[in-house]
Amino acid sequence: MNADLSSIPTPALIALGVILVLHLALALLCLALLVRTPADRLVFGRKWPWVLIVVGVNLIGSILFLALARRPAAVEEQLPDPGPAGAERVVRSLYGEDRG
């Protein structure tokens, strides 16, 4: 089946092209995030189901991946509270000893 694109108005073709580019960019973003995310942080524990969802379900699959697939990373350690002495030290290092 050959589609005759000449009968479609130019603004509709431009809108269709923009939607296609955004869809491909979103899918590539999701696949890049999937490659970089460790498997233990994914909901199913494996990457291949998410590849099938992102590629097979198109736009909805990409949105599902961004919304549901990744668990937050565990916080390994808390930074100590610098307190007033730490803030004073930072002010001295930035502005010199004569400020206080």
PDB file of N, CA and C in Angstrom:
ATOM      1  N   MET A   1       0.839  -1.167   0.000  1.00  0.00           N
ATOM      2  CA  MET A   1       0.000   0.000   0.000  1.00  0.00           C
ATOM      3  C   MET A   1       0.887   1.234   0.000  1.00  0.00           C
ATOM      4  N   ASN A   2       0.742   2.039  -1.015  1.00  0.00           N
ATOM      5  CA  ASN A   2       1.525   3.268  -1.127  1.00  0.00           C
ATOM      6  C   ASN A   2       0.686   4.443  -0.663  1.00  0.00           C
ATOM      7  N   ALA A   3       1.248   5.208   0.239  1.00  0.00           N
ATOM      8  CA  ALA A   3       0.542   6.387   0.742  1.00  0.00           C
ATOM      9  C   ALA A   3       0.954   7.594  -0.084  1.00  0.00           C
ATOM     10  N   ASP A   4      -0.034   8.370  -0.502  1.00  0.00           N
ATOM     11  CA  ASP A   4       0.219   9.585  -1.256  1.00  0.00           C
ATOM     12  C   ASP A   4       0.290  10.749  -0.281  1.00  0.00           C
ATOM     13  N   LEU A   5       1.506  11.157   0.041  1.00  0.00           N
ATOM     14  CA  LEU A   5       1.698  12.215   1.017  1.00  0.00           C
ATOM     15  C   LEU A   5       1.449  13.599   0.443  1.00  0.00           C
ATOM     16  N   SER A   6       1.303  13.711  -0.868  1.00  0.00           N
ATOM     17  CA  SER A   6       1.083  15.021  -1.467  1.00  0.00           C
ATOM     18  C   SER A   6      -0.312  15.564  -1.171  1.00  0.00           C
ATOM     19  N   SER A   7      -1.246  14.701  -0.789  1.00  0.00           N
ATOM     20  CA  SER A   7      -2.597  15.175  -0.488  1.00  0.00           C
ATOM     21  C   SER A   7      -2.730  15.674   0.951  1.00  0.00           C
ATOM     22  N   ILE A   8      -1.722  15.432   1.778  1.00  0.00           N
ATOM     23  CA  ILE A   8      -1.752  15.886   3.173  1.00  0.00           C
ATOM     24  C   ILE A   8      -1.236  17.325   3.221  1.00  0.00           C
ATOM     25  N   PRO A   9      -1.909  18.202   3.944  1.00  0.00           N
ATOM     26  CA  PRO A   9      -1.444  19.597   4.033  1.00  0.00           C
ATOM     27  C   PRO A   9      -0.057  19.698   4.674  1.00  0.00           C
ATOM     28  N   THR A  10       0.688  20.721   4.273  1.00  0.00           N
ATOM     29  CA  THR A  10       2.053  20.901   4.751  1.00  0.00           C
ATOM     30  C   THR A  10       2.131  21.058   6.278  1.00  0.00           C
ATOM     31  N   PRO A  11       1.265  21.847   6.925  1.00  0.00           N
ATOM     32  CA  PRO A  11       1.362  21.927   8.389  1.00  0.00           C
ATOM     33  C   PRO A  11       1.145  20.577   9.076  1.00  0.00           C
ATOM     34  N   ALA A  12       0.293  19.740   8.522  1.00  0.00           N
ATOM     35  CA  ALA A  12       0.073  18.418   9.102  1.00  0.00           C
ATOM     36  C   ALA A  12       1.314  17.544   8.936  1.00  0.00           C
ATOM     37  N   LEU A  13       1.980  17.656   7.795  1.00  0.00           N
ATOM     38  CA  LEU A  13       3.220  16.894   7.588  1.00  0.00           C
ATOM     39  C   LEU A  13       4.312  17.359   8.551  1.00  0.00           C
ATOM     40  N   ILE A  14       4.396  18.671   8.772  1.00  0.00           N
ATOM     41  CA  ILE A  14       5.391  19.194   9.707  1.00  0.00           C
ATOM     42  C   ILE A  14       5.093  18.709  11.123  1.00  0.00           C
ATOM     43  N   ALA A  15       3.818  18.766  11.524  1.00  0.00           N
ATOM     44  CA  ALA A  15       3.436  18.290  12.860  1.00  0.00           C
ATOM     45  C   ALA A  15       3.729  16.805  13.006  1.00  0.00           C
ATOM     46  N   LEU A  16       3.451  16.032  11.988  1.00  0.00           N
ATOM     47  CA  LEU A  16       3.726  14.597  12.018  1.00  0.00           C
ATOM     48  C   LEU A  16       5.228  14.335  12.145  1.00  0.00           C
ATOM     49  N   GLY A  17       6.035  15.117  11.424  1.00  0.00           N
ATOM     50  CA  GLY A  17       7.488  14.970  11.517  1.00  0.00           C
ATOM     51  C   GLY A  17       8.011  15.313  12.898  1.00  0.00           C
ATOM     52  N   VAL A  18       7.473  16.370  13.504  1.00  0.00           N
ATOM     53  CA  VAL A  18       7.900  16.766  14.854  1.00  0.00           C
ATOM     54  C   VAL A  18       7.525  15.682  15.856  1.00  0.00           C
ATOM     55  N   ILE A  19       6.321  15.147  15.749  1.00  0.00           N
ATOM     56  CA  ILE A  19       5.882  14.078  16.652  1.00  0.00           C
ATOM     57  C   ILE A  19       6.763  12.848  16.490  1.00  0.00           C
ATOM     58  N   LEU A  20       7.110  12.509  15.271  1.00  0.00           N
ATOM     59  CA  LEU A  20       7.967  11.349  15.020  1.00  0.00           C
ATOM     60  C   LEU A  20       9.351  11.549  15.628  1.00  0.00           C
ATOM     61  N   VAL A  21       9.920  12.737  15.467  1.00  0.00           N
ATOM     62  CA  VAL A  21      11.250  13.009  16.026  1.00  0.00           C
ATOM     63  C   VAL A  21      11.203  12.964  17.553  1.00  0.00           C
ATOM     64  N   LEU A  22      10.168  13.556  18.163  1.00  0.00           N
ATOM     65  CA  LEU A  22      10.042  13.518  19.624  1.00  0.00           C
ATOM     66  C   LEU A  22       9.868  12.088  20.136  1.00  0.00           C
ATOM     67  N   HIS A  23       9.092  11.290  19.422  1.00  0.00           N
ATOM     68  CA  HIS A  23       8.892   9.893  19.818  1.00  0.00           C
ATOM     69  C   HIS A  23      10.212   9.118  19.764  1.00  0.00           C
ATOM     70  N   LEU A  24      10.962   9.293  18.700  1.00  0.00           N
ATOM     71  CA  LEU A  24      12.244   8.595  18.584  1.00  0.00           C
ATOM     72  C   LEU A  24      13.234   9.076  19.639  1.00  0.00           C
ATOM     73  N   ALA A  25      13.243  10.382  19.911  1.00  0.00           N
ATOM     74  CA  ALA A  25      14.148  10.908  20.936  1.00  0.00           C
ATOM     75  C   ALA A  25      13.794  10.349  22.313  1.00  0.00           C
ATOM     76  N   LEU A  26      12.500  10.257  22.620  1.00  0.00           N
ATOM     77  CA  LEU A  26      12.078   9.711  23.905  1.00  0.00           C
ATOM     78  C   LEU A  26      12.447   8.232  24.023  1.00  0.00           C
ATOM     79  N   ALA A  27      12.267   7.482  22.959  1.00  0.00           N
ATOM     80  CA  ALA A  27      12.625   6.060  22.991  1.00  0.00           C
ATOM     81  C   ALA A  27      14.131   5.879  23.163  1.00  0.00           C
ATOM     82  N   LEU A  28      14.920   6.690  22.467  1.00  0.00           N
ATOM     83  CA  LEU A  28      16.373   6.593  22.612  1.00  0.00           C
ATOM     84  C   LEU A  28      16.826   7.013  24.008  1.00  0.00           C
ATOM     85  N   LEU A  29      16.185   8.028  24.571  1.00  0.00           N
ATOM     86  CA  LEU A  29      16.499   8.434  25.934  1.00  0.00           C
ATOM     87  C   LEU A  29      16.213   7.299  26.913  1.00  0.00           C
ATOM     88  N   CYS A  30      15.065   6.664  26.760  1.00  0.00           N
ATOM     89  CA  CYS A  30      14.713   5.553  27.657  1.00  0.00           C
ATOM     90  C   CYS A  30      15.681   4.388  27.515  1.00  0.00           C
ATOM     91  N   LEU A  31      16.067   4.065  26.299  1.00  0.00           N
ATOM     92  CA  LEU A  31      17.008   2.965  26.102  1.00  0.00           C
ATOM     93  C   LEU A  31      18.393   3.309  26.661  1.00  0.00           C
ATOM     94  N   ALA A  32      18.813   4.565  26.530  1.00  0.00           N
ATOM     95  CA  ALA A  32      20.098   4.975  27.103  1.00  0.00           C
ATOM     96  C   ALA A  32      20.055   4.914  28.631  1.00  0.00           C
ATOM     97  N   LEU A  33      18.961   5.364  29.222  1.00  0.00           N
ATOM     98  CA  LEU A  33      18.812   5.256  30.676  1.00  0.00           C
ATOM     99  C   LEU A  33      18.776   3.805  31.122  1.00  0.00           C
ATOM    100  N   LEU A  34      18.153   2.973  30.334  1.00  0.00           N
ATOM    101  CA  LEU A  34      18.070   1.553  30.661  1.00  0.00           C
ATOM    102  C   LEU A  34      19.445   0.904  30.652  1.00  0.00           C
ATOM    103  N   VAL A  35      20.272   1.270  29.697  1.00  0.00           N
ATOM    104  CA  VAL A  35      21.623   0.718  29.631  1.00  0.00           C
ATOM    105  C   VAL A  35      22.444   1.158  30.841  1.00  0.00           C
ATOM    106  N   ARG A  36      22.254   2.395  31.277  1.00  0.00           N
ATOM    107  CA  ARG A  36      23.050   2.930  32.381  1.00  0.00           C
ATOM    108  C   ARG A  36      22.536   2.530  33.760  1.00  0.00           C
ATOM    109  N   THR A  37      21.295   2.081  33.860  1.00  0.00           N
ATOM    110  CA  THR A  37      20.716   1.726  35.152  1.00  0.00           C
ATOM    111  C   THR A  37      21.101   0.295  35.518  1.00  0.00           C
ATOM    112  N   PRO A  38      21.623   0.070  36.731  1.00  0.00           N
ATOM    113  CA  PRO A  38      21.925  -1.301  37.140  1.00  0.00           C
ATOM    114  C   PRO A  38      20.645  -2.136  37.250  1.00  0.00           C
ATOM    115  N   ALA A  39      20.757  -3.417  36.973  1.00  0.00           N
ATOM    116  CA  ALA A  39      19.584  -4.300  36.970  1.00  0.00           C
ATOM    117  C   ALA A  39      18.925  -4.396  38.339  1.00  0.00           C
ATOM    118  N   ASP A  40      19.690  -4.234  39.413  1.00  0.00           N
ATOM    119  CA  ASP A  40      19.088  -4.348  40.742  1.00  0.00           C
ATOM    120  C   ASP A  40      18.213  -3.147  41.093  1.00  0.00           C
ATOM    121  N   ARG A  41      18.290  -2.070  40.326  1.00  0.00           N
ATOM    122  CA  ARG A  41      17.430  -0.905  40.563  1.00  0.00           C
ATOM    123  C   ARG A  41      16.188  -0.906  39.683  1.00  0.00           C
ATOM    124  N   LEU A  42      16.024  -1.918  38.838  1.00  0.00           N
ATOM    125  CA  LEU A  42      14.856  -1.999  37.964  1.00  0.00           C
ATOM    126  C   LEU A  42      13.746  -2.784  38.643  1.00  0.00           C
ATOM    127  N   VAL A  43      12.511  -2.487  38.273  1.00  0.00           N
ATOM    128  CA  VAL A  43      11.358  -3.114  38.916  1.00  0.00           C
ATOM    129  C   VAL A  43      11.332  -4.616  38.675  1.00  0.00           C
ATOM    130  N   PHE A  44      11.534  -5.073  37.461  1.00  0.00           N
ATOM    131  CA  PHE A  44      11.495  -6.507  37.183  1.00  0.00           C
ATOM    132  C   PHE A  44      12.824  -7.200  37.476  1.00  0.00           C
ATOM    133  N   GLY A  45      13.867  -6.446  37.772  1.00  0.00           N
ATOM    134  CA  GLY A  45      15.168  -7.022  38.076  1.00  0.00           C
ATOM    135  C   GLY A  45      15.966  -7.416  36.850  1.00  0.00           C
ATOM    136  N   ARG A  46      15.392  -7.243  35.677  1.00  0.00           N
ATOM    137  CA  ARG A  46      16.070  -7.548  34.421  1.00  0.00           C
ATOM    138  C   ARG A  46      15.803  -6.437  33.433  1.00  0.00           C
ATOM    139  N   LYS A  47      16.687  -6.318  32.451  1.00  0.00           N
ATOM    140  CA  LYS A  47      16.540  -5.235  31.482  1.00  0.00           C
ATOM    141  C   LYS A  47      15.696  -5.624  30.273  1.00  0.00           C
ATOM    142  N   TRP A  48      15.704  -6.882  29.885  1.00  0.00           N
ATOM    143  CA  TRP A  48      15.030  -7.261  28.640  1.00  0.00           C
ATOM    144  C   TRP A  48      13.531  -7.011  28.654  1.00  0.00           C
ATOM    145  N   PRO A  49      12.798  -7.165  29.788  1.00  0.00           N
ATOM    146  CA  PRO A  49      11.368  -6.821  29.715  1.00  0.00           C
ATOM    147  C   PRO A  49      11.137  -5.337  29.419  1.00  0.00           C
ATOM    148  N   TRP A  50      12.005  -4.481  29.943  1.00  0.00           N
ATOM    149  CA  TRP A  50      11.843  -3.054  29.698  1.00  0.00           C
ATOM    150  C   TRP A  50      12.209  -2.686  28.275  1.00  0.00           C
ATOM    151  N   VAL A  51      13.157  -3.391  27.679  1.00  0.00           N
ATOM    152  CA  VAL A  51      13.453  -3.155  26.261  1.00  0.00           C
ATOM    153  C   VAL A  51      12.226  -3.495  25.421  1.00  0.00           C
ATOM    154  N   LEU A  52      11.597  -4.631  25.724  1.00  0.00           N
ATOM    155  CA  LEU A  52      10.386  -5.014  24.979  1.00  0.00           C
ATOM    156  C   LEU A  52       9.263  -4.002  25.180  1.00  0.00           C
ATOM    157  N   ILE A  53       9.112  -3.489  26.400  1.00  0.00           N
ATOM    158  CA  ILE A  53       8.045  -2.522  26.673  1.00  0.00           C
ATOM    159  C   ILE A  53       8.313  -1.207  25.948  1.00  0.00           C
ATOM    160  N   VAL A  54       9.547  -0.714  26.020  1.00  0.00           N
ATOM    161  CA  VAL A  54       9.867   0.576  25.394  1.00  0.00           C
ATOM    162  C   VAL A  54       9.750   0.485  23.876  1.00  0.00           C
ATOM    163  N   VAL A  55      10.263  -0.588  23.303  1.00  0.00           N
ATOM    164  CA  VAL A  55      10.252  -0.718  21.844  1.00  0.00           C
ATOM    165  C   VAL A  55       8.891  -1.181  21.334  1.00  0.00           C
ATOM    166  N   GLY A  56       8.249  -2.094  22.041  1.00  0.00           N
ATOM    167  CA  GLY A  56       7.014  -2.686  21.539  1.00  0.00           C
ATOM    168  C   GLY A  56       5.762  -1.874  21.787  1.00  0.00           C
ATOM    169  N   VAL A  57       5.711  -1.152  22.898  1.00  0.00           N
ATOM    170  CA  VAL A  57       4.494  -0.420  23.234  1.00  0.00           C
ATOM    171  C   VAL A  57       4.622   1.047  22.821  1.00  0.00           C
ATOM    172  N   ASN A  58       5.706   1.408  22.174  1.00  0.00           N
ATOM    173  CA  ASN A  58       5.945   2.742  21.627  1.00  0.00           C
ATOM    174  C   ASN A  58       5.885   3.828  22.689  1.00  0.00           C
ATOM    175  N   LEU A  59       5.096   4.856  22.486  1.00  0.00           N
ATOM    176  CA  LEU A  59       5.098   6.029  23.354  1.00  0.00           C
ATOM    177  C   LEU A  59       4.679   5.688  24.781  1.00  0.00           C
ATOM    178  N   ILE A  60       3.669   4.873  24.952  1.00  0.00           N
ATOM    179  CA  ILE A  60       3.195   4.496  26.289  1.00  0.00           C
ATOM    180  C   ILE A  60       4.281   3.707  27.026  1.00  0.00           C
ATOM    181  N   GLY A  61       5.006   2.852  26.329  1.00  0.00           N
ATOM    182  CA  GLY A  61       6.086   2.087  26.949  1.00  0.00           C
ATOM    183  C   GLY A  61       7.201   2.976  27.462  1.00  0.00           C
ATOM    184  N   SER A  62       7.539   4.021  26.709  1.00  0.00           N
ATOM    185  CA  SER A  62       8.569   4.959  27.159  1.00  0.00           C
ATOM    186  C   SER A  62       8.110   5.717  28.394  1.00  0.00           C
ATOM    187  N   ILE A  63       6.866   6.141  28.397  1.00  0.00           N
ATOM    188  CA  ILE A  63       6.333   6.858  29.551  1.00  0.00           C
ATOM    189  C   ILE A  63       6.273   5.933  30.764  1.00  0.00           C
ATOM    190  N   LEU A  64       5.871   4.683  30.562  1.00  0.00           N
ATOM    191  CA  LEU A  64       5.852   3.719  31.673  1.00  0.00           C
ATOM    192  C   LEU A  64       7.253   3.492  32.235  1.00  0.00           C
ATOM    193  N   PHE A  65       8.236   3.399  31.348  1.00  0.00           N
ATOM    194  CA  PHE A  65       9.606   3.211  31.818  1.00  0.00           C
ATOM    195  C   PHE A  65      10.054   4.385  32.683  1.00  0.00           C
ATOM    196  N   LEU A  66       9.816   5.604  32.212  1.00  0.00           N
ATOM    197  CA  LEU A  66      10.242   6.773  32.971  1.00  0.00           C
ATOM    198  C   LEU A  66       9.507   6.894  34.298  1.00  0.00           C
ATOM    199  N   ALA A  67       8.241   6.470  34.332  1.00  0.00           N
ATOM    200  CA  ALA A  67       7.442   6.642  35.549  1.00  0.00           C
ATOM    201  C   ALA A  67       7.610   5.503  36.547  1.00  0.00           C
ATOM    202  N   LEU A  68       7.774   4.267  36.066  1.00  0.00           N
ATOM    203  CA  LEU A  68       7.667   3.121  36.964  1.00  0.00           C
ATOM    204  C   LEU A  68       8.886   2.218  37.062  1.00  0.00           C
ATOM    205  N   ALA A  69       9.776   2.239  36.105  1.00  0.00           N
ATOM    206  CA  ALA A  69      10.787   1.186  36.009  1.00  0.00           C
ATOM    207  C   ALA A  69      11.905   1.287  37.028  1.00  0.00           C
ATOM    208  N   ARG A  70      12.337   2.491  37.345  1.00  0.00           N
ATOM    209  CA  ARG A  70      13.545   2.629  38.156  1.00  0.00           C
ATOM    210  C   ARG A  70      13.220   2.921  39.604  1.00  0.00           C
ATOM    211  N   ARG A  71      13.900   2.213  40.490  1.00  0.00           N
ATOM    212  CA  ARG A  71      13.817   2.478  41.927  1.00  0.00           C
ATOM    213  C   ARG A  71      14.880   3.517  42.268  1.00  0.00           C
ATOM    214  N   PRO A  72      14.648   4.325  43.291  1.00  0.00           N
ATOM    215  CA  PRO A  72      15.682   5.294  43.674  1.00  0.00           C
ATOM    216  C   PRO A  72      16.915   4.588  44.231  1.00  0.00           C
ATOM    217  N   ALA A  73      18.045   5.203  44.026  1.00  0.00           N
ATOM    218  CA  ALA A  73      19.298   4.648  44.540  1.00  0.00           C
ATOM    219  C   ALA A  73      19.334   4.810  46.053  1.00  0.00           C
ATOM    220  N   ALA A  74      19.955   3.863  46.717  1.00  0.00           N
ATOM    221  CA  ALA A  74      20.084   3.917  48.170  1.00  0.00           C
ATOM    222  C   ALA A  74      21.092   4.984  48.552  1.00  0.00           C
ATOM    223  N   VAL A  75      20.782   5.694  49.607  1.00  0.00           N
ATOM    224  CA  VAL A  75      21.705   6.698  50.116  1.00  0.00           C
ATOM    225  C   VAL A  75      22.769   5.969  50.912  1.00  0.00           C
ATOM    226  N   GLU A  76      24.014   6.150  50.524  1.00  0.00           N
ATOM    227  CA  GLU A  76      25.076   5.396  51.156  1.00  0.00           C
ATOM    228  C   GLU A  76      25.522   6.006  52.473  1.00  0.00           C
ATOM    229  N   GLU A  77      25.603   7.297  52.527  1.00  0.00           N
ATOM    230  CA  GLU A  77      25.987   7.932  53.787  1.00  0.00           C
ATOM    231  C   GLU A  77      25.442   9.347  53.799  1.00  0.00           C
ATOM    232  N   GLN A  78      25.168   9.820  54.994  1.00  0.00           N
ATOM    233  CA  GLN A  78      24.683  11.179  55.157  1.00  0.00           C
ATOM    234  C   GLN A  78      25.876  12.109  55.357  1.00  0.00           C
ATOM    235  N   LEU A  79      25.797  13.279  54.781  1.00  0.00           N
ATOM    236  CA  LEU A  79      26.846  14.263  54.994  1.00  0.00           C
ATOM    237  C   LEU A  79      26.674  14.869  56.380  1.00  0.00           C
ATOM    238  N   PRO A  80      27.759  15.086  57.085  1.00  0.00           N
ATOM    239  CA  PRO A  80      27.626  15.673  58.422  1.00  0.00           C
ATOM    240  C   PRO A  80      27.169  17.123  58.321  1.00  0.00           C
ATOM    241  N   ASP A  81      26.420  17.550  59.322  1.00  0.00           N
ATOM    242  CA  ASP A  81      25.959  18.926  59.383  1.00  0.00           C
ATOM    243  C   ASP A  81      27.151  19.805  59.762  1.00  0.00           C
ATOM    244  N   PRO A  82      27.504  20.789  58.922  1.00  0.00           N
ATOM    245  CA  PRO A  82      28.686  21.586  59.234  1.00  0.00           C
ATOM    246  C   PRO A  82      28.504  22.458  60.466  1.00  0.00           C
ATOM    247  N   GLY A  83      27.268  22.788  60.797  1.00  0.00           N
ATOM    248  CA  GLY A  83      27.018  23.606  61.980  1.00  0.00           C
ATOM    249  C   GLY A  83      27.532  25.019  61.795  1.00  0.00           C
ATOM    250  N   PRO A  84      27.444  25.819  62.853  1.00  0.00           N
ATOM    251  CA  PRO A  84      27.877  27.214  62.741  1.00  0.00           C
ATOM    252  C   PRO A  84      29.374  27.349  62.491  1.00  0.00           C
ATOM    253  N   ALA A  85      30.182  26.463  63.059  1.00  0.00           N
ATOM    254  CA  ALA A  85      31.635  26.559  62.867  1.00  0.00           C
ATOM    255  C   ALA A  85      31.997  26.300  61.419  1.00  0.00           C
ATOM    256  N   GLY A  86      31.306  25.357  60.782  1.00  0.00           N
ATOM    257  CA  GLY A  86      31.576  25.057  59.378  1.00  0.00           C
ATOM    258  C   GLY A  86      31.172  26.201  58.473  1.00  0.00           C
ATOM    259  N   ALA A  87      30.040  26.829  58.775  1.00  0.00           N
ATOM    260  CA  ALA A  87      29.592  27.968  57.982  1.00  0.00           C
ATOM    261  C   ALA A  87      30.553  29.140  58.146  1.00  0.00           C
ATOM    262  N   GLU A  88      31.029  29.338  59.355  1.00  0.00           N
ATOM    263  CA  GLU A  88      31.982  30.418  59.616  1.00  0.00           C
ATOM    264  C   GLU A  88      33.285  30.180  58.851  1.00  0.00           C
ATOM    265  N   ARG A  89      33.721  28.953  58.807  1.00  0.00           N
ATOM    266  CA  ARG A  89      34.939  28.601  58.071  1.00  0.00           C
ATOM    267  C   ARG A  89      34.770  28.867  56.578  1.00  0.00           C
ATOM    268  N   VAL A  90      33.581  28.553  56.030  1.00  0.00           N
ATOM    269  CA  VAL A  90      33.322  28.796  54.619  1.00  0.00           C
ATOM    270  C   VAL A  90      33.318  30.293  54.320  1.00  0.00           C
ATOM    271  N   VAL A  91      32.695  31.086  55.205  1.00  0.00           N
ATOM    272  CA  VAL A  91      32.664  32.543  55.013  1.00  0.00           C
ATOM    273  C   VAL A  91      34.078  33.110  55.042  1.00  0.00           C
ATOM    274  N   ARG A  92      34.891  32.625  55.961  1.00  0.00           N
ATOM    275  CA  ARG A  92      36.283  33.101  56.032  1.00  0.00           C
ATOM    276  C   ARG A  92      37.066  32.730  54.779  1.00  0.00           C
ATOM    277  N   SER A  93      36.850  31.521  54.274  1.00  0.00           N
ATOM    278  CA  SER A  93      37.594  31.112  53.085  1.00  0.00           C
ATOM    279  C   SER A  93      37.154  31.891  51.852  1.00  0.00           C
ATOM    280  N   LEU A  94      35.896  32.293  51.798  1.00  0.00           N
ATOM    281  CA  LEU A  94      35.401  33.034  50.643  1.00  0.00           C
ATOM    282  C   LEU A  94      35.730  34.518  50.711  1.00  0.00           C
ATOM    283  N   TYR A  95      35.600  35.120  51.886  1.00  0.00           N
ATOM    284  CA  TYR A  95      35.691  36.574  51.993  1.00  0.00           C
ATOM    285  C   TYR A  95      36.895  37.060  52.776  1.00  0.00           C
ATOM    286  N   GLY A  96      37.657  36.169  53.356  1.00  0.00           N
ATOM    287  CA  GLY A  96      38.850  36.586  54.106  1.00  0.00           C
ATOM    288  C   GLY A  96      38.563  36.654  55.593  1.00  0.00           C
ATOM    289  N   GLU A  97      39.628  36.910  56.362  1.00  0.00           N
ATOM    290  CA  GLU A  97      39.554  36.889  57.808  1.00  0.00           C
ATOM    291  C   GLU A  97      38.856  38.121  58.399  1.00  0.00           C
ATOM    292  N   ASP A  98      38.843  39.252  57.680  1.00  0.00           N
ATOM    293  CA  ASP A  98      38.284  40.467  58.265  1.00  0.00           C
ATOM    294  C   ASP A  98      36.761  40.476  58.275  1.00  0.00           C
ATOM    295  N   ARG A  99      36.118  39.545  57.589  1.00  0.00           N
ATOM    296  CA  ARG A  99      34.655  39.447  57.611  1.00  0.00           C
ATOM    297  C   ARG A  99      34.231  38.522  58.736  1.00  0.00           C
ATOM    298  N   GLY A 100      33.070  38.717  59.274  1.00  0.00           N
ATOM    299  CA  GLY A 100      32.670  37.779  60.309  1.00  0.00           C
ATOM    300  C   GLY A 100      31.293  37.948  60.614  1.00  0.00           C
TER     301      GLY A 100
END
